[in-house]
Structures are given as C-alpha cells and as structure tokens.
XYZ file of C-alpha atoms in Angstrom:
298
model
C -22.396 -13.898 2.121
C -20.899 -10.420 1.603
C -21.479 -7.487 3.922
C -20.501 -3.980 2.876
C -20.522 -0.958 5.155
C -19.790 2.340 3.456
C -19.047 4.844 6.221
C -19.586 8.561 5.963
C -17.050 11.059 4.693
C -13.795 10.945 6.638
C -14.535 7.547 8.243
C -13.048 4.158 7.461
C -14.479 1.978 4.715
C -15.041 -1.618 5.769
C -16.152 -4.822 4.154
C -16.139 -8.407 5.429
C -16.599 -11.795 3.810
C -17.960 -14.787 5.665
C -21.017 -16.702 6.787
C -23.115 -14.701 9.207
C -24.402 -16.348 12.358
C -26.735 -13.413 12.848
C -28.767 -12.099 9.929
C -28.382 -8.594 11.228
C -25.397 -6.453 10.243
C -25.448 -4.594 13.540
C -22.594 -6.651 15.006
C -20.382 -5.758 12.087
C -20.668 -2.106 13.058
C -18.368 -2.845 16.002
C -15.493 -2.926 13.529
C -15.855 0.758 12.783
C -13.831 3.395 14.606
C -11.298 0.793 15.811
C -7.694 1.108 14.766
C -6.461 -2.057 16.532
C -8.857 -5.000 16.304
C -8.690 -8.255 18.242
C -9.266 -11.636 16.649
C -12.539 -11.873 18.575
C -13.683 -8.616 16.981
C -12.892 -10.011 13.570
C -14.747 -13.307 14.003
C -17.559 -12.838 16.514
C -20.094 -12.360 13.728
C -18.844 -15.185 11.517
C -19.152 -18.911 12.118
C -16.455 -19.812 9.591
C -13.767 -17.886 11.435
C -12.543 -16.076 8.347
C -13.041 -12.479 7.357
C -11.397 -9.662 5.455
C -11.137 -6.066 6.629
C -9.990 -3.229 4.386
C -9.173 0.187 5.775
C -8.199 3.205 3.750
C -6.132 4.533 6.649
C -3.079 2.359 6.023
C -1.520 -1.085 6.234
C -2.695 -3.610 8.831
C -1.340 -7.011 9.840
C -2.206 -9.549 12.531
C 0.333 -10.002 15.333
C 0.397 -13.485 16.841
C 2.172 -12.121 19.925
C -0.372 -9.467 20.882
C -3.335 -11.103 19.089
C -4.318 -7.745 17.616
C -4.510 -6.122 14.206
C -2.051 -3.254 14.006
C -0.395 -0.953 11.493
C 2.975 -1.106 13.277
C 5.741 -2.876 11.391
C 4.404 -2.397 7.860
C 7.672 -1.603 6.116
C 6.787 -2.304 2.495
C 4.274 -1.028 0.016
C 3.383 2.282 -1.554
C 2.712 5.318 0.616
C -0.067 7.743 -0.386
C 1.187 11.308 -0.327
C -0.237 13.237 2.642
C -1.474 16.052 0.375
C -3.541 13.778 -1.889
C -7.085 14.993 -2.502
C -9.840 12.421 -1.985
C -11.683 13.897 -4.970
C -8.828 13.200 -7.407
C -9.418 10.410 -9.907
C -6.018 10.030 -11.601
C -3.006 8.377 -9.978
C 0.742 8.079 -10.460
C 3.232 5.787 -8.746
C 6.542 7.455 -7.871
C 9.722 5.496 -7.089
C 12.546 7.496 -5.517
C 15.977 5.903 -5.134
C 18.555 7.370 -2.788
C 22.236 6.844 -3.573
C 24.688 4.518 -1.842
C 27.231 7.233 -1.072
C 28.266 7.871 2.513
C 25.668 10.103 4.238
C 23.478 9.954 1.111
C 20.244 9.760 3.123
C 18.357 12.779 4.380
C 15.749 13.797 6.927
C 15.061 17.124 5.268
C 11.612 17.891 3.893
C 11.525 17.063 0.175
C 9.109 18.807 -2.200
C 8.554 18.444 -5.927
C 6.556 19.575 -8.952
C 5.858 17.370 -11.978
C 5.059 19.101 -15.250
C 3.424 17.534 -18.296
C 2.153 18.682 -21.662
C -1.432 19.048 -20.421
C -1.000 20.132 -16.806
C 1.380 20.299 -13.865
C 1.028 19.522 -10.185
C 1.065 21.964 -7.330
C 3.941 21.800 -4.862
C 3.769 18.279 -3.430
C 5.574 16.814 -0.423
C 7.120 13.395 0.155
C 6.253 12.194 3.663
C 5.494 8.971 5.531
C 4.534 8.917 9.209
C 4.784 5.104 9.436
C 8.424 4.557 8.438
C 11.635 6.468 7.647
C 12.187 7.485 4.043
C 15.144 8.507 1.886
C 17.658 6.395 3.757
C 20.956 5.437 2.167
C 20.395 3.031 -0.748
C 16.626 2.910 -0.165
C 13.897 2.828 -2.807
C 10.730 4.550 -1.601
C 7.384 4.183 -3.348
C 4.614 6.794 -3.224
C 1.155 7.170 -4.746
C 0.241 10.633 -6.024
C -3.302 11.605 -6.969
C -4.110 14.433 -9.376
C -7.397 15.819 -10.715
C -6.609 14.868 -14.327
C -3.946 13.283 -16.498
C -0.808 15.406 -16.827
C -0.155 14.169 -20.347
C 3.354 13.409 -21.568
C 5.675 14.325 -18.695
C 8.400 16.861 -19.453
C 10.359 17.611 -16.317
C 10.556 17.189 -12.557
C 11.501 19.982 -10.211
C 12.627 18.611 -6.854
C 14.220 20.224 -3.812
C 14.508 20.002 -0.035
C 14.581 22.600 2.751
C 17.909 21.480 4.278
C 16.159 21.074 7.640
C 17.873 17.805 8.591
C 20.302 17.903 11.474
C 24.007 17.573 10.686
C 24.762 14.817 8.184
C 21.016 14.229 7.649
C 20.590 17.565 5.865
C 22.184 16.659 2.520
C 20.776 14.120 0.052
C 22.122 12.171 -2.910
C 19.359 11.368 -5.392
C 19.973 8.687 -8.015
C 16.775 8.767 -10.026
C 13.001 9.077 -9.882
C 10.607 6.853 -11.832
C 7.040 8.075 -12.351
C 4.531 5.484 -13.563
C 1.118 6.344 -14.958
C -1.046 3.760 -13.188
C -3.819 4.038 -15.776
C -1.688 3.538 -18.905
C 1.293 1.773 -17.312
C 3.776 4.113 -19.041
C 6.935 4.957 -17.089
C 8.982 8.152 -17.097
C 12.488 8.181 -15.643
C 14.247 11.262 -14.307
C 17.960 10.633 -13.814
C 19.588 12.897 -11.229
C 22.818 11.274 -9.968
C 23.746 14.345 -7.939
C 23.987 15.819 -4.464
C 21.278 18.065 -3.083
C 23.556 19.689 -0.521
C 25.103 23.047 0.275
C 28.422 21.412 1.224
C 28.656 18.958 -1.696
C 28.967 19.375 -5.450
C 27.774 22.764 -6.717
C 26.061 23.615 -3.415
C 22.506 23.600 -4.825
C 19.472 21.914 -3.261
C 16.943 22.717 -6.006
C 17.115 21.106 -9.455
C 15.022 20.921 -12.601
C 15.408 17.433 -14.107
C 14.118 16.712 -17.636
C 12.633 13.330 -18.463
C 15.334 10.904 -19.607
C 15.444 9.965 -23.264
C 16.381 6.613 -24.751
C 20.019 7.616 -25.250
C 20.428 8.767 -21.656
C 18.829 5.601 -20.272
C 21.113 3.355 -22.340
C 24.369 5.132 -21.501
C 27.102 2.949 -20.024
C 27.557 5.330 -17.084
C 23.913 4.750 -16.121
C 23.490 1.035 -16.843
C 26.776 -0.355 -15.482
C 26.623 1.103 -11.923
C 22.978 0.084 -11.509
C 23.590 -3.438 -12.807
C 26.685 -3.828 -10.622
C 24.916 -2.722 -7.460
C 21.940 -4.946 -8.224
C 24.238 -7.931 -8.762
C 25.996 -7.368 -5.445
C 23.050 -6.341 -3.286
C 20.416 -8.760 -4.621
C 21.918 -11.435 -6.874
C 25.052 -12.247 -4.847
C 23.905 -15.023 -2.525
C 26.323 -14.328 0.338
C 26.474 -10.530 0.305
C 22.727 -10.169 -0.188
C 22.134 -11.545 3.316
C 23.218 -8.121 4.585
C 22.405 -5.915 1.570
C 19.069 -7.425 0.476
C 16.739 -4.802 -1.060
C 13.618 -4.151 0.994
C 11.337 -4.837 -1.987
C 12.835 -8.275 -2.700
C 10.615 -11.317 -2.098
C 13.699 -13.480 -1.421
C 13.980 -13.044 2.348
C 17.181 -12.927 4.396
C 16.252 -16.203 6.106
C 15.852 -17.949 2.752
C 19.186 -16.584 1.551
C 20.885 -17.682 4.770
C 19.355 -21.167 4.441
C 20.757 -21.513 0.913
C 24.201 -20.385 2.060
C 24.239 -22.863 4.951
C 23.090 -25.665 2.644
C 25.958 -24.933 0.241
C 28.427 -24.741 3.124
C 27.359 -28.055 4.658
C 27.298 -29.812 1.285
C 30.829 -28.634 0.520
C 31.975 -29.827 3.966
C 30.306 -33.198 3.393
C 31.949 -33.558 -0.012
C 35.352 -32.696 1.440
C 34.874 -35.239 4.234
C 34.048 -37.970 1.707
C 37.411 -37.511 -0.040
C 39.486 -36.610 3.030
C 42.848 -38.509 3.151
C 41.733 -40.960 0.498
C 44.844 -42.530 -1.108
C 45.616 -41.308 -4.589
C 46.185 -44.906 -5.693
C 42.569 -45.820 -4.975
C 41.404 -42.790 -6.877
C 43.466 -43.768 -9.946
C 42.173 -47.325 -9.768
C 38.639 -46.036 -9.584
C 39.152 -43.960 -12.706
C 40.694 -46.894 -14.573
C 37.646 -49.015 -13.807
C 35.495 -46.720 -15.906
C 36.673 -48.569 -19.066
C 37.547 -45.495 -21.072
C 38.574 -46.620 -24.555
C 40.141 -44.409 -27.223
C 37.954 -43.787 -30.254
C 39.226 -43.770 -33.811
C 38.144 -41.120 -36.341
C 36.090 -43.776 -38.144
C 34.148 -44.601 -34.967
C 33.477 -40.947 -34.271
C 32.119 -40.380 -37.779
C-alpha cells in the first residue's frame, strides 16, 4: 500500500511504502516537521518494518550508532544551488574541478553567469552548507534550476570576491562541465588558471568560452588529466590515499586488494625460499620438452 502526503508550500514532501497496520494515515503525519527521525518513527505505522522517506531538504542516512536518521555525514551527491527558484522547470548539472596545485582550494565566495543563445542566467552563487567545497583536487557537483532552456551555451563568466583568509583566498580552477539534464548534452569550459591577485595575471574575474573539439583534444589538456586520473584512481597503491570522492571503489576495498597481493607475493616467496637450484633444474627437465622440427610445426 502506498501513502502520499503532499505538504503545503515550504514544508517537506513525504511518502512512505509499506503495509499499514492502521487504515488511517494520521500516524504517518508524525513524520512531518521532523529533521531527525528515529527507527520507531519510521516503522510504528508499518507491520513489515520497511519504509521509504523522501525529503526535499537534503540527504538523509540512518546511523546505527545513534539509531536516528540524520543529514550529517552526507559527503557525496549533487548540491542544489541556494538561489534556485522552486518555480523553475529546467535544470542543469554543473561539475567544478579545482586544481591540484599547492593552495589551489579557496573559501572565497564564487559567483558565475552562464550565457546561451536563447537566454542567460542571473548572477548565481556556488554554496553548500553541508560540506566544504572547492578544496584542492576536489570535484564539486551542483544542480542549477532556470525558468527556461538557455539554448546552446556560449560562455561562462566566473569570479570570486577574494574573501577567504590568507591562503584560502586564491583559487585554481581547472574546468567546469555543464550538463543539460533534459537533453544530456555536455558543455565544457576549460580554465586552467589562477583566480588570485598574487598569482598569474592578478585577475579574479574571467570570461571563459565553451571549449571546442580542438581545444578538448589538445595534448596539453588530455595528458595531464589522464595522468592524474591514472595515479589518483587507477593506481592501486597510491589510490588508497588519493581516491576521488566520487569513486565507488572504496579505500577499504583498495586496501584489501593491496594486502591480498602482498600476502600472496610473500607466500610465493616462502614456497621457493632456499630451494636448491639442482632440484629446480630437475623439475624443469621432468617436463619432457622435446625439440620440434619444421615439418612437425607445419
């Protein structure tokens, strides 16, 4: 049986799936206006002990330690921009990658404008109150809503206010990828520059055109990205420490594979440790390796 409760404007939207022990939906109303829910709250109206809750306010997970549903610790996933309008019907996914240079991350406020053939956005702001963003080497994902499709994207204007303290003021931006969620088409804006008053040309405001096919296939763009990906994600040993946050191959799984390889190599070495060379030669001679003539090969 499916129960749906559509709250009023500004409230949470909730739905639950399960077998009701009480035909009335009044008990389900206890789920509303609760940010942290206990397991008892989630199951007291269902005999099967299973239910699903969906909140538009953020990411929730169940903690076995505190036995509560909480939004703390949700480190992955896309973040809706704080200035999204609930009335907007068109959406874009924005991936922002910060560089790996020393002090590349920033805590300054970052704003941007995306312009297309049909329309352009107002000044929008990247922000996330649940987790830090724009850290060194990080890839941050955001969801932007707009009233209508922007059409073919032309350029991205992006800047920050240099409000970060000390080394957290400057920022090295690698690239920004904007994906039209409706059509699935991706636009890449390659920056590869410092947004800093003390680095490079001293500018913190840039207009970046959408990258063409030639720019995206340049050696200077492909080789560094492929090299970093090979070392940070594909290298089994190094990736224990440099694993990308969006990777599904966890650090524990990587460590388990490394330990398995280490122990297998130690076991193999122990099997052949101090074994006389004479026995090894005799073992090879017992394989009955006979020379083959050209006629036999043909």
